[in-house]
Amino acid sequence: MEGILDQIDVQILHIVQPDAGRTLSQISRVVKRSQAACFKRLQRLRERGIIRRTVTLLDPQALNVAVTAMATIQFNASAAQSPGAVASALARLPEVMDVFRVAGSSNLLLRVVMPHKASATALTGKLRAIAPDGALNMTFVDCLHMKTALPLEFAAMSA
């Protein structure tokens, strides 16, 4: 990502990150810039890849996927499968929300959602079909707090 963010860019990100539905009028009022200037800055932030996309956050309970689990897939050194290829295949499963590679290993950590705990049997079958060489472990979790907004105080800013 080229260049440095300035104060106005960071202010705009503080406004749109928690609520991308904010209007240009609302943004321009807060940052004390014209709507045209704010629009250009937003476009530039998108072009630079700082704003990757705009999404709508949905209520998991309303969509019958309120059960969350963390799954680990551990590969031994002789595993024939590439963790990268496995991760790509896992990411295509609708229940798999996040796929992480554990630093310093080829093990994968997944966050998965499902309608109820009994759904874990079917999901385990899907995971094993994709990663037959990996040892699978699943732990159900209760989300006490979740956020989607990244901390902006670490953003590179010019003086």
Coordinates of C-alpha atoms in Angstrom, one line a residue:
M1 CA 0.0 0.0 0.0
E2 CA 1.5 3.2 -1.2
G3 CA 1.8 6.4 0.7
I4 CA 0.7 7.4 4.2
L5 CA -2.7 8.1 5.6
D6 CA -3.3 11.6 6.9
Q7 CA -5.6 12.7 9.7
I8 CA -8.5 13.2 7.4
D9 CA -8.2 9.7 5.9
V10 CA -8.1 8.2 9.4
Q11 CA -11.1 10.3 10.5
I12 CA -13.0 9.1 7.5
L13 CA -12.1 5.5 8.3
H14 CA -13.2 6.0 11.9
I15 CA -16.6 7.0 10.5
V16 CA -17.1 4.4 7.8
Q17 CA -15.5 1.3 9.3
P18 CA -18.2 0.7 12.0
D19 CA -21.0 1.8 9.6
A20 CA -20.4 1.9 5.9
G21 CA -24.0 3.2 5.4
R22 CA -22.9 6.7 6.5
T23 CA -23.7 9.2 3.8
L24 CA -21.2 11.6 2.2
S25 CA -23.1 14.4 3.8
Q26 CA -22.6 12.9 7.3
I27 CA -19.0 12.2 6.6
S28 CA -18.2 15.6 5.3
R29 CA -19.9 17.3 8.2
V30 CA -17.7 15.4 10.7
V31 CA -14.4 15.9 8.9
K32 CA -15.2 19.4 7.8
R33 CA -14.5 18.8 4.2
S34 CA -16.7 19.0 1.1
Q35 CA -18.7 16.0 -0.1
A36 CA -16.6 16.0 -3.3
A37 CA -13.4 15.9 -1.3
C38 CA -14.7 13.1 0.9
F39 CA -15.8 11.1 -2.1
K40 CA -12.4 11.5 -3.7
R41 CA -10.7 10.3 -0.5
L42 CA -13.0 7.3 -0.2
Q43 CA -12.2 6.4 -3.9
R44 CA -8.5 6.7 -3.3
L45 CA -8.8 4.5 -0.1
R46 CA -10.6 1.9 -2.2
E47 CA -8.1 2.1 -5.1
R48 CA -5.2 1.7 -2.6
G49 CA -6.8 -1.4 -1.1
I50 CA -7.2 0.1 2.3
I51 CA -11.0 -0.2 2.0
R52 CA -11.2 -3.7 0.5
R53 CA -15.0 -4.0 0.3
T54 CA -18.2 -3.0 2.0
V55 CA -20.3 -5.7 3.7
T56 CA -23.5 -6.1 5.6
L57 CA -23.2 -7.9 9.0
L58 CA -26.1 -10.3 9.6
D59 CA -27.5 -11.8 12.8
P60 CA -26.5 -15.4 13.1
Q61 CA -29.4 -16.4 15.3
A62 CA -31.9 -14.9 12.8
L63 CA -30.3 -17.1 10.1
N64 CA -30.2 -20.2 12.2
V65 CA -26.3 -20.5 12.5
A66 CA -25.9 -19.3 16.1
V67 CA -23.6 -22.2 17.1
T68 CA -19.9 -21.4 16.7
A69 CA -17.0 -23.7 17.0
M70 CA -13.2 -23.5 16.6
A71 CA -11.7 -26.4 14.7
T72 CA -8.1 -27.4 14.5
I73 CA -6.6 -29.5 11.8
Q74 CA -3.2 -30.8 12.7
F75 CA -0.9 -32.2 9.9
N76 CA 2.0 -34.4 10.7
A77 CA 5.3 -34.0 8.8
S78 CA 4.5 -36.8 6.4
A79 CA 1.1 -35.5 5.4
A80 CA 0.7 -35.5 1.6
Q81 CA -1.7 -32.6 1.5
S82 CA -0.5 -29.0 1.2
P83 CA -2.1 -26.8 4.0
G84 CA -2.6 -24.0 1.4
A85 CA -4.6 -26.2 -0.9
V86 CA -6.6 -27.6 2.0
A87 CA -7.3 -24.0 3.3
S88 CA -8.6 -23.0 -0.1
A89 CA -10.9 -26.0 -0.2
L90 CA -12.1 -25.4 3.4
A91 CA -12.8 -21.7 2.7
R92 CA -15.4 -22.8 0.0
L93 CA -17.5 -24.6 2.7
P94 CA -20.4 -22.2 3.7
E95 CA -20.0 -23.1 7.4
V96 CA -16.3 -22.1 7.4
M97 CA -16.0 -18.4 8.3
D98 CA -12.3 -18.1 8.8
V99 CA -9.2 -20.2 8.1
F100 CA -5.9 -19.4 9.8
R101 CA -2.5 -21.1 9.5
V102 CA -0.9 -21.5 12.9
A103 CA 2.4 -19.7 12.8
G104 CA 5.5 -21.9 12.6
S105 CA 3.5 -25.0 11.6
S106 CA 1.3 -26.3 8.9
N107 CA -1.7 -26.7 11.3
L108 CA -5.0 -24.9 10.5
L109 CA -7.4 -23.1 12.8
L110 CA -11.0 -22.6 11.6
R111 CA -14.0 -20.7 12.9
V112 CA -17.1 -22.4 11.8
V113 CA -20.8 -21.8 12.3
M114 CA -23.8 -24.2 12.3
P115 CA -27.4 -24.4 13.3
H116 CA -26.9 -26.6 16.3
K117 CA -24.3 -28.8 17.9
A118 CA -25.8 -31.9 16.3
S119 CA -24.7 -30.4 12.9
A120 CA -21.1 -31.0 13.9
T121 CA -21.2 -34.6 12.8
A122 CA -22.1 -33.6 9.2
L123 CA -19.6 -30.8 9.3
T124 CA -16.8 -33.1 10.6
G125 CA -17.5 -35.4 7.7
K126 CA -17.0 -32.5 5.2
L127 CA -13.8 -31.4 6.9
R128 CA -12.4 -34.9 7.0
A129 CA -13.2 -35.3 3.3
I130 CA -11.1 -32.2 2.5
A131 CA -8.3 -32.9 4.9
P132 CA -8.1 -36.7 5.4
D133 CA -4.5 -36.5 6.5
G134 CA -5.2 -34.1 9.3
A135 CA -6.2 -34.8 12.9
L136 CA -9.4 -32.9 13.5
N137 CA -10.5 -31.4 16.8
M138 CA -13.6 -29.2 17.3
T139 CA -14.4 -27.1 20.4
F140 CA -17.7 -25.2 20.7
V141 CA -17.4 -21.7 21.9
D142 CA -19.8 -19.0 23.2
C143 CA -19.0 -15.6 21.7
L144 CA -18.8 -13.0 24.5
H145 CA -17.6 -10.2 22.3
M146 CA -16.8 -9.9 18.6
K147 CA -15.8 -6.9 16.6
T148 CA -15.1 -6.3 12.9
A149 CA -13.4 -2.9 13.2
L150 CA -9.6 -2.8 13.0
P151 CA -7.7 -0.5 15.4
L152 CA -6.9 2.7 13.5
E153 CA -4.4 4.2 16.0
F154 CA -1.7 2.1 14.4
A155 CA -2.3 3.4 10.9
A156 CA 0.7 5.1 9.4
M157 CA 0.1 8.8 9.4
S158 CA 2.1 11.8 8.2
A159 CA 3.1 14.4 10.7

